[in-house]
Amino acid sequence: MTLHAPILLDIAGTSLSRADRKRLKHPLTGGVILFGRSWVDRARLADLCADIKSVREDLLICVDHEGGRVQRFRTDGFTHLPPMRAFGELWMQDALAATNAATAAGFVLGAELRACGVDFSFTPVLDLDWGESGVIGDRAFHKDARVVTLLAKSLMHGLLRAGLANCGKHFPGHGWVRADSHTDIPVDERGLDAILADDAAPYGWLNTVLTAVMPAHVVYPAVDDVPAGFSRRWVEDILRRRLGFLGAVVSDDLSMEGARQVGGRSVSFTQAGVLALNAGCDLALLCNQSVQSPDGQAVDELLDGLAEAQLKGRWRPSEVSEARRLALLPRGKALGWDALMGDAAYMQALDLLP
């Protein structure tokens, strides 16, 4: 086992190429994130996941699969899950029914992914729905941090029943700003006390059940002049020490515009990865560069660049971070798809979805 495998990378298609296999064997590769381009049907997805595990059993197979707009697999039997706002709307009518439905959604989401060999989904969104952010929008449960916390905890319970870990995002909150960090560098001018009182509150209240957190590529200049995922003050001082979070911190996509300018200067993927890891992130995520850079050159540059940074002492591997990565692997035996379709708990969960 490698000392610390911090890089989560993507693959170009529906099967592994020779270049993919080489990258997955790299000792700094800790997992794979899948996208809609990896999807044909359940059988092909299961074959792809099995092939990834044949390269290295410890690789974490991830996906952004929240429900609503952000759901990578939608056909061949996958349930169309509602956006998280639907649970917030149900809460306003019947709070207990809403928590039950959120648990059901987490179980359906997790059980269907695991039946195809996927290990982990970057969910739930803990951002507050301030009505300003188009990129967050209906991905958020509610504007009230207390409602977000209770619905998210219910969803996490469902994920846990299916054997999946969870990932709260985007710390300390992306819902206040209008700008989309995929294409811009959002700036939230509020002070620390205001952010902790509202947007970041769910992270403290959920610190006993959160298994992973993804920081936002948002700059909060009253706290630090770099995005939260590159800020040791946000990750170590506030998230870990002040809010008591003990799990894995996973950077958001290093290729997003919000990660390309740090402290007023342009940075390479390697520089961004080193900044994220030195800030306290356990894992660094790079998406879509297997298709957006020629022959996936950017992925190789990040792996080689991080290896060089390690040799030169600009970044040090962490056994604690590696343990946090391994803790995200699923627990227990997963039901296959056919068995899942006849499972009473699964059928009950489907009936509870809004």
Short mmCIF file of C-alpha atoms in Angstrom, two decimals:
data_model
loop_
_atom_site.label_atom_id
_atom_site.label_comp_id
_atom_site.label_asym_id
_atom_site.label_seq_id
_atom_site.Cartn_x
_atom_site.Cartn_y
_atom_site.Cartn_z
CA MET A 1 0.00 0.00 0.00
CA THR A 2 1.23 3.48 -0.86
CA LEU A 3 2.00 5.91 1.96
CA HIS A 4 -0.43 8.55 0.63
CA ALA A 5 -2.35 8.52 -2.66
CA PRO A 6 -3.95 11.99 -2.82
CA ILE A 7 -4.94 12.43 -6.48
CA LEU A 8 -8.46 11.77 -7.78
CA LEU A 9 -8.47 11.82 -11.58
CA ASP A 10 -10.86 11.09 -14.44
CA ILE A 11 -10.86 8.80 -17.45
CA ALA A 12 -11.78 9.66 -21.01
CA GLY A 13 -14.38 7.06 -21.96
CA THR A 14 -16.42 4.00 -21.07
CA SER A 15 -13.45 1.67 -20.69
CA LEU A 16 -9.85 1.95 -19.55
CA SER A 17 -7.22 2.85 -22.09
CA ARG A 18 -3.57 1.92 -21.74
CA ALA A 19 -2.88 5.47 -20.55
CA ASP A 20 -5.68 5.20 -17.98
CA ARG A 21 -4.20 2.00 -16.56
CA LYS A 22 -0.76 3.56 -16.28
CA ARG A 23 -2.20 6.55 -14.40
CA LEU A 24 -4.24 4.35 -12.08
CA LYS A 25 -1.13 2.37 -11.18
CA HIS A 26 0.72 5.55 -10.20
CA PRO A 27 1.37 5.49 -6.44
CA LEU A 28 -0.04 9.01 -6.03
CA THR A 29 -3.41 8.09 -7.60
CA GLY A 30 -6.05 7.50 -4.94
CA GLY A 31 -9.19 7.22 -7.03
CA VAL A 32 -11.26 7.97 -10.10
CA ILE A 33 -14.20 10.29 -10.70
CA LEU A 34 -16.71 9.17 -13.31
CA PHE A 35 -18.86 11.40 -15.53
CA GLY A 36 -21.79 10.98 -17.87
CA ARG A 37 -19.38 10.16 -20.69
CA SER A 38 -18.50 6.96 -18.79
CA TRP A 39 -22.14 5.84 -18.94
CA VAL A 40 -23.72 3.55 -21.52
CA ASP A 41 -25.73 1.22 -19.35
CA ARG A 42 -25.52 -0.59 -16.02
CA ALA A 43 -23.62 -3.56 -17.38
CA ARG A 44 -20.91 -1.40 -18.93
CA LEU A 45 -20.64 0.68 -15.76
CA ALA A 46 -20.24 -2.45 -13.64
CA ASP A 47 -17.57 -3.76 -16.02
CA LEU A 48 -15.71 -0.45 -15.89
CA CYS A 49 -15.75 -0.38 -12.09
CA ALA A 50 -14.56 -3.99 -11.91
CA ASP A 51 -11.76 -3.17 -14.35
CA ILE A 52 -10.66 -0.20 -12.22
CA LYS A 53 -10.58 -2.43 -9.13
CA SER A 54 -8.54 -5.03 -11.02
CA VAL A 55 -5.81 -2.41 -11.41
CA ARG A 56 -5.83 -1.55 -7.69
CA GLU A 57 -8.44 -2.74 -5.22
CA ASP A 58 -7.98 0.29 -2.97
CA LEU A 59 -8.85 2.88 -5.65
CA LEU A 60 -11.89 4.96 -4.69
CA ILE A 61 -14.47 5.12 -7.50
CA CYS A 62 -16.33 8.43 -7.14
CA VAL A 63 -19.11 10.31 -8.90
CA ASP A 64 -21.13 13.51 -8.54
CA HIS A 65 -24.55 11.91 -8.09
CA GLU A 66 -26.77 14.20 -6.00
CA GLY A 67 -30.16 14.06 -7.72
CA GLY A 68 -31.85 16.76 -9.75
CA ARG A 69 -29.53 18.50 -12.21
CA VAL A 70 -26.44 16.72 -10.90
CA GLN A 71 -26.99 13.03 -11.52
CA ARG A 72 -24.59 11.26 -13.87
CA PHE A 73 -26.54 8.03 -14.39
CA ARG A 74 -30.20 8.44 -15.36
CA THR A 75 -31.24 5.52 -17.57
CA ASP A 76 -31.35 1.71 -17.57
CA GLY A 77 -33.19 1.54 -14.25
CA PHE A 78 -31.49 4.31 -12.26
CA THR A 79 -34.04 6.26 -10.26
CA HIS A 80 -34.45 9.93 -11.20
CA LEU A 81 -33.86 11.48 -7.79
CA PRO A 82 -35.39 14.89 -7.02
CA PRO A 83 -33.25 17.97 -6.38
CA MET A 84 -32.59 18.58 -2.71
CA ARG A 85 -34.86 21.62 -2.70
CA ALA A 86 -37.80 19.19 -3.02
CA PHE A 87 -37.05 17.92 0.49
CA GLY A 88 -36.88 21.46 1.81
CA GLU A 89 -40.27 22.20 0.27
CA LEU A 90 -41.69 19.02 1.79
CA TRP A 91 -40.24 20.12 5.16
CA MET A 92 -42.43 23.23 5.06
CA GLN A 93 -45.49 20.95 4.85
CA ASP A 94 -44.43 18.02 7.03
CA ALA A 95 -40.99 18.03 8.64
CA LEU A 96 -41.02 14.39 9.73
CA ALA A 97 -42.13 13.19 6.30
CA ALA A 98 -39.31 15.25 4.77
CA THR A 99 -36.62 13.64 6.94
CA ASN A 100 -38.00 10.20 6.15
CA ALA A 101 -37.99 10.97 2.43
CA ALA A 102 -34.43 12.30 2.59
CA THR A 103 -33.27 9.07 4.25
CA ALA A 104 -35.04 7.11 1.53
CA ALA A 105 -33.29 9.16 -1.16
CA GLY A 106 -29.89 8.54 0.39
CA PHE A 107 -30.55 4.81 0.54
CA VAL A 108 -31.77 4.62 -3.07
CA LEU A 109 -28.85 6.72 -4.28
CA GLY A 110 -26.27 4.67 -2.43
CA ALA A 111 -27.76 1.24 -3.11
CA GLU A 112 -28.05 1.83 -6.86
CA LEU A 113 -24.48 3.11 -7.14
CA ARG A 114 -23.07 0.24 -5.10
CA ALA A 115 -25.01 -2.31 -7.15
CA CYS A 116 -22.91 -1.14 -10.12
CA GLY A 117 -19.59 -0.99 -8.27
CA VAL A 118 -19.37 2.76 -7.53
CA ASP A 119 -17.85 3.48 -4.10
CA PHE A 120 -18.66 7.08 -3.27
CA SER A 121 -20.76 10.09 -4.26
CA PHE A 122 -19.90 13.72 -3.55
CA THR A 123 -23.14 14.47 -1.72
CA PRO A 124 -24.91 16.14 0.06
CA VAL A 125 -24.77 19.86 -0.74
CA LEU A 126 -24.79 21.81 2.53
CA ASP A 127 -24.90 25.26 0.92
CA LEU A 128 -27.77 27.49 1.96
CA ASP A 129 -30.31 28.54 -0.64
CA TRP A 130 -29.97 32.34 -0.45
CA GLY A 131 -31.57 32.65 -3.91
CA GLU A 132 -28.43 34.22 -5.42
CA SER A 133 -26.41 31.32 -6.79
CA GLY A 134 -27.47 29.80 -10.09
CA VAL A 135 -24.89 27.00 -9.85
CA ILE A 136 -26.25 25.96 -6.42
CA GLY A 137 -29.94 26.86 -6.73
CA ASP A 138 -32.17 23.83 -6.23
CA ARG A 139 -29.20 21.65 -5.28
CA ALA A 140 -29.55 23.19 -1.79
CA PHE A 141 -32.09 21.87 0.72
CA HIS A 142 -33.19 25.18 2.22
CA LYS A 143 -32.15 28.67 3.33
CA ASP A 144 -32.31 27.79 7.04
CA ALA A 145 -29.09 26.15 8.26
CA ARG A 146 -31.01 24.10 10.82
CA VAL A 147 -33.29 22.62 8.16
CA VAL A 148 -30.30 21.92 5.91
CA THR A 149 -28.57 20.14 8.79
CA LEU A 150 -31.50 17.89 9.66
CA LEU A 151 -32.31 16.97 6.06
CA ALA A 152 -28.65 16.36 5.25
CA LYS A 153 -28.26 14.16 8.32
CA SER A 154 -31.30 12.19 7.20
CA LEU A 155 -29.84 11.74 3.72
CA MET A 156 -26.54 10.62 5.27
CA HIS A 157 -28.43 8.03 7.29
CA GLY A 158 -29.76 6.60 4.03
CA LEU A 159 -26.30 6.57 2.49
CA LEU A 160 -24.97 4.80 5.57
CA ARG A 161 -27.68 2.12 5.28
CA ALA A 162 -26.36 1.48 1.77
CA GLY A 163 -22.76 1.37 3.02
CA LEU A 164 -21.69 4.71 1.52
CA ALA A 165 -19.74 7.54 3.10
CA ASN A 166 -20.82 11.15 2.54
CA CYS A 167 -19.29 14.46 1.48
CA GLY A 168 -20.62 17.82 2.64
CA LYS A 169 -19.97 20.63 0.18
CA HIS A 170 -19.00 23.41 -0.46
CA PHE A 171 -17.36 24.56 2.81
CA PRO A 172 -17.88 27.15 4.26
CA GLY A 173 -20.68 27.96 1.80
CA HIS A 174 -21.18 28.76 -1.90
CA GLY A 175 -24.83 29.81 -1.76
CA TRP A 176 -24.34 33.51 -0.94
CA VAL A 177 -22.34 34.48 -4.05
CA ARG A 178 -23.77 34.73 -7.57
CA ALA A 179 -20.58 33.90 -9.46
CA ASP A 180 -20.02 30.27 -10.50
CA SER A 181 -16.59 28.98 -9.44
CA HIS A 182 -16.51 26.75 -12.54
CA THR A 183 -16.15 29.85 -14.70
CA ASP A 184 -15.28 32.71 -12.33
CA ILE A 185 -13.57 33.52 -9.02
CA PRO A 186 -16.43 34.16 -6.58
CA VAL A 187 -15.78 36.56 -3.70
CA ASP A 188 -17.88 36.56 -0.50
CA GLU A 189 -17.22 39.79 1.40
CA ARG A 190 -18.94 38.78 4.64
CA GLY A 191 -17.04 38.48 7.90
CA LEU A 192 -16.20 35.24 9.66
CA ASP A 193 -18.86 35.58 12.35
CA ALA A 194 -21.64 35.96 9.77
CA ILE A 195 -20.44 32.93 7.79
CA LEU A 196 -20.08 30.76 10.88
CA ALA A 197 -23.52 31.75 12.12
CA ASP A 198 -25.26 30.70 8.90
CA ASP A 199 -23.50 28.97 6.00
CA ALA A 200 -20.84 27.07 7.95
CA ALA A 201 -23.13 26.12 10.85
CA PRO A 202 -24.12 22.70 9.39
CA TYR A 203 -20.47 21.60 9.39
CA GLY A 204 -20.19 22.05 13.13
CA TRP A 205 -23.56 20.48 13.85
CA LEU A 206 -22.73 17.49 11.62
CA ASN A 207 -19.13 16.96 12.73
CA THR A 208 -19.90 13.53 14.21
CA VAL A 209 -21.44 12.15 11.01
CA LEU A 210 -19.64 13.89 8.14
CA THR A 211 -17.04 11.60 6.58
CA ALA A 212 -15.73 14.05 3.96
CA VAL A 213 -15.91 17.75 3.21
CA MET A 214 -15.25 19.61 -0.05
CA PRO A 215 -14.18 23.26 0.35
CA ALA A 216 -15.47 25.94 -2.02
CA HIS A 217 -13.35 27.66 -4.66
CA VAL A 218 -14.64 30.91 -3.18
CA VAL A 219 -12.51 33.71 -1.71
CA TYR A 220 -13.61 35.14 1.65
CA PRO A 221 -11.24 38.12 1.94
CA ALA A 222 -12.27 38.98 5.49
CA VAL A 223 -10.78 35.60 6.49
CA ASP A 224 -8.09 34.84 3.86
CA ASP A 225 -7.13 36.09 0.41
CA VAL A 226 -7.10 32.64 -1.23
CA PRO A 227 -10.00 30.24 -1.96
CA ALA A 228 -11.11 28.17 1.03
CA GLY A 229 -9.66 24.94 -0.37
CA PHE A 230 -6.20 26.52 -0.53
CA SER A 231 -6.45 28.18 2.88
CA ARG A 232 -4.87 26.58 5.91
CA ARG A 233 -6.89 28.95 8.06
CA TRP A 234 -10.18 27.66 6.64
CA VAL A 235 -9.24 23.96 6.51
CA GLU A 236 -7.12 23.46 9.60
CA ASP A 237 -7.97 26.32 11.94
CA ILE A 238 -11.69 26.67 11.29
CA LEU A 239 -13.02 23.40 9.83
CA ARG A 240 -10.89 21.00 11.87
CA ARG A 241 -10.08 22.84 15.10
CA ARG A 242 -13.02 25.19 15.57
CA LEU A 243 -15.79 23.05 14.03
CA GLY A 244 -14.35 19.68 15.07
CA PHE A 245 -14.32 17.90 11.70
CA LEU A 246 -12.21 14.71 11.71
CA GLY A 247 -12.78 13.19 8.25
CA ALA A 248 -11.29 13.61 4.78
CA VAL A 249 -11.06 16.99 3.07
CA VAL A 250 -11.29 16.74 -0.72
CA SER A 251 -10.45 19.72 -2.90
CA ASP A 252 -12.98 20.78 -5.50
CA ASP A 253 -11.90 20.36 -9.13
CA LEU A 254 -8.49 21.95 -9.67
CA SER A 255 -9.40 22.76 -13.27
CA MET A 256 -12.24 25.13 -12.29
CA GLU A 257 -11.64 28.83 -12.84
CA GLY A 258 -11.91 29.44 -9.11
CA ALA A 259 -8.77 27.31 -8.65
CA ARG A 260 -6.75 28.79 -11.51
CA GLN A 261 -6.06 32.15 -9.83
CA VAL A 262 -4.73 32.02 -6.28
CA GLY A 263 -3.68 35.10 -4.36
CA GLY A 264 -3.70 37.17 -7.56
CA ARG A 265 -1.49 34.85 -9.61
CA SER A 266 -2.13 32.11 -12.14
CA VAL A 267 -1.18 28.63 -10.99
CA SER A 268 -0.59 25.32 -12.73
CA PHE A 269 -2.50 22.17 -11.81
CA THR A 270 0.55 20.97 -9.89
CA GLN A 271 0.86 24.24 -8.00
CA ALA A 272 -2.85 24.15 -7.19
CA GLY A 273 -2.55 20.55 -5.99
CA VAL A 274 0.41 21.38 -3.74
CA LEU A 275 -1.44 24.40 -2.35
CA ALA A 276 -4.53 22.30 -1.59
CA LEU A 277 -2.57 19.53 0.12
CA ASN A 278 -0.43 21.95 2.12
CA ALA A 279 -3.58 23.76 3.23
CA GLY A 280 -4.80 20.54 4.82
CA CYS A 281 -6.74 18.79 2.04
CA ASP A 282 -6.25 15.03 2.10
CA LEU A 283 -7.22 14.55 -1.55
CA ALA A 284 -6.90 16.73 -4.65
CA LEU A 285 -9.45 16.35 -7.44
CA LEU A 286 -8.71 17.02 -11.14
CA CYS A 287 -11.63 16.59 -13.54
CA ASN A 288 -12.04 16.34 -17.33
CA GLN A 289 -8.39 16.80 -18.23
CA SER A 290 -8.23 13.33 -19.78
CA VAL A 291 -10.41 14.81 -22.56
CA GLN A 292 -9.73 18.56 -22.38
CA SER A 293 -5.93 18.36 -22.61
CA PRO A 294 -4.19 16.58 -25.51
CA ASP A 295 -3.86 12.87 -24.72
CA GLY A 296 -4.59 13.66 -21.07
CA GLN A 297 -1.23 15.41 -20.76
CA ALA A 298 -2.44 17.59 -17.88
CA VAL A 299 -3.20 14.51 -15.76
CA ASP A 300 0.32 13.18 -16.27
CA GLU A 301 1.78 16.60 -15.52
CA LEU A 302 -0.07 16.70 -12.19
CA LEU A 303 1.07 13.21 -11.18
CA ASP A 304 4.66 13.84 -12.22
CA GLY A 305 4.64 17.35 -10.80
CA LEU A 306 3.37 16.21 -7.42
CA ALA A 307 5.98 13.44 -7.33
CA GLU A 308 8.67 16.05 -8.03
CA ALA A 309 7.24 18.34 -5.36
CA GLN A 310 7.46 15.47 -2.89
CA LEU A 311 11.12 14.82 -3.76
CA LYS A 312 11.94 18.51 -3.36
CA GLY A 313 10.13 18.76 -0.04
CA ARG A 314 7.40 21.13 -1.23
CA TRP A 315 4.76 18.61 -0.17
CA ARG A 316 4.92 15.76 2.34
CA PRO A 317 2.75 12.63 2.20
CA SER A 318 0.56 11.94 5.21
CA GLU A 319 -0.33 8.56 6.64
CA VAL A 320 -3.26 10.20 8.42
CA SER A 321 -4.57 11.52 5.10
CA GLU A 322 -4.21 8.08 3.54
CA ALA A 323 -6.21 6.54 6.38
CA ARG A 324 -8.92 9.14 5.78
CA ARG A 325 -8.99 8.24 2.08
CA LEU A 326 -9.32 4.53 2.80
CA ALA A 327 -12.12 5.26 5.28
CA LEU A 328 -14.22 6.53 2.36
CA LEU A 329 -14.36 3.07 0.77
CA PRO A 330 -17.83 1.47 1.18
CA ARG A 331 -18.75 -0.77 4.09
CA GLY A 332 -20.42 -4.16 3.96
CA LYS A 333 -21.48 -6.28 1.02
CA ALA A 334 -23.53 -4.59 -1.68
CA LEU A 335 -26.65 -6.12 -3.19
CA GLY A 336 -26.45 -6.81 -6.90
CA TRP A 337 -28.97 -5.05 -9.12
CA ASP A 338 -31.36 -8.00 -9.45
CA ALA A 339 -31.35 -8.62 -5.69
CA LEU A 340 -31.84 -4.91 -5.06
CA MET A 341 -34.94 -4.85 -7.25
CA GLY A 342 -36.54 -7.41 -4.94
CA ASP A 343 -35.34 -5.87 -1.69
CA ALA A 344 -38.18 -4.74 0.58
CA ALA A 345 -36.24 -1.84 2.10
CA TYR A 346 -35.36 -0.51 -1.37
CA MET A 347 -38.95 -0.76 -2.60
CA GLN A 348 -40.16 1.03 0.54
CA ALA A 349 -37.60 3.79 -0.03
CA LEU A 350 -38.81 4.32 -3.60
CA ASP A 351 -42.35 4.80 -2.32
CA LEU A 352 -41.17 7.50 0.10
CA LEU A 353 -39.50 9.72 -2.51
CA PRO A 354 -41.32 13.00 -3.22
#
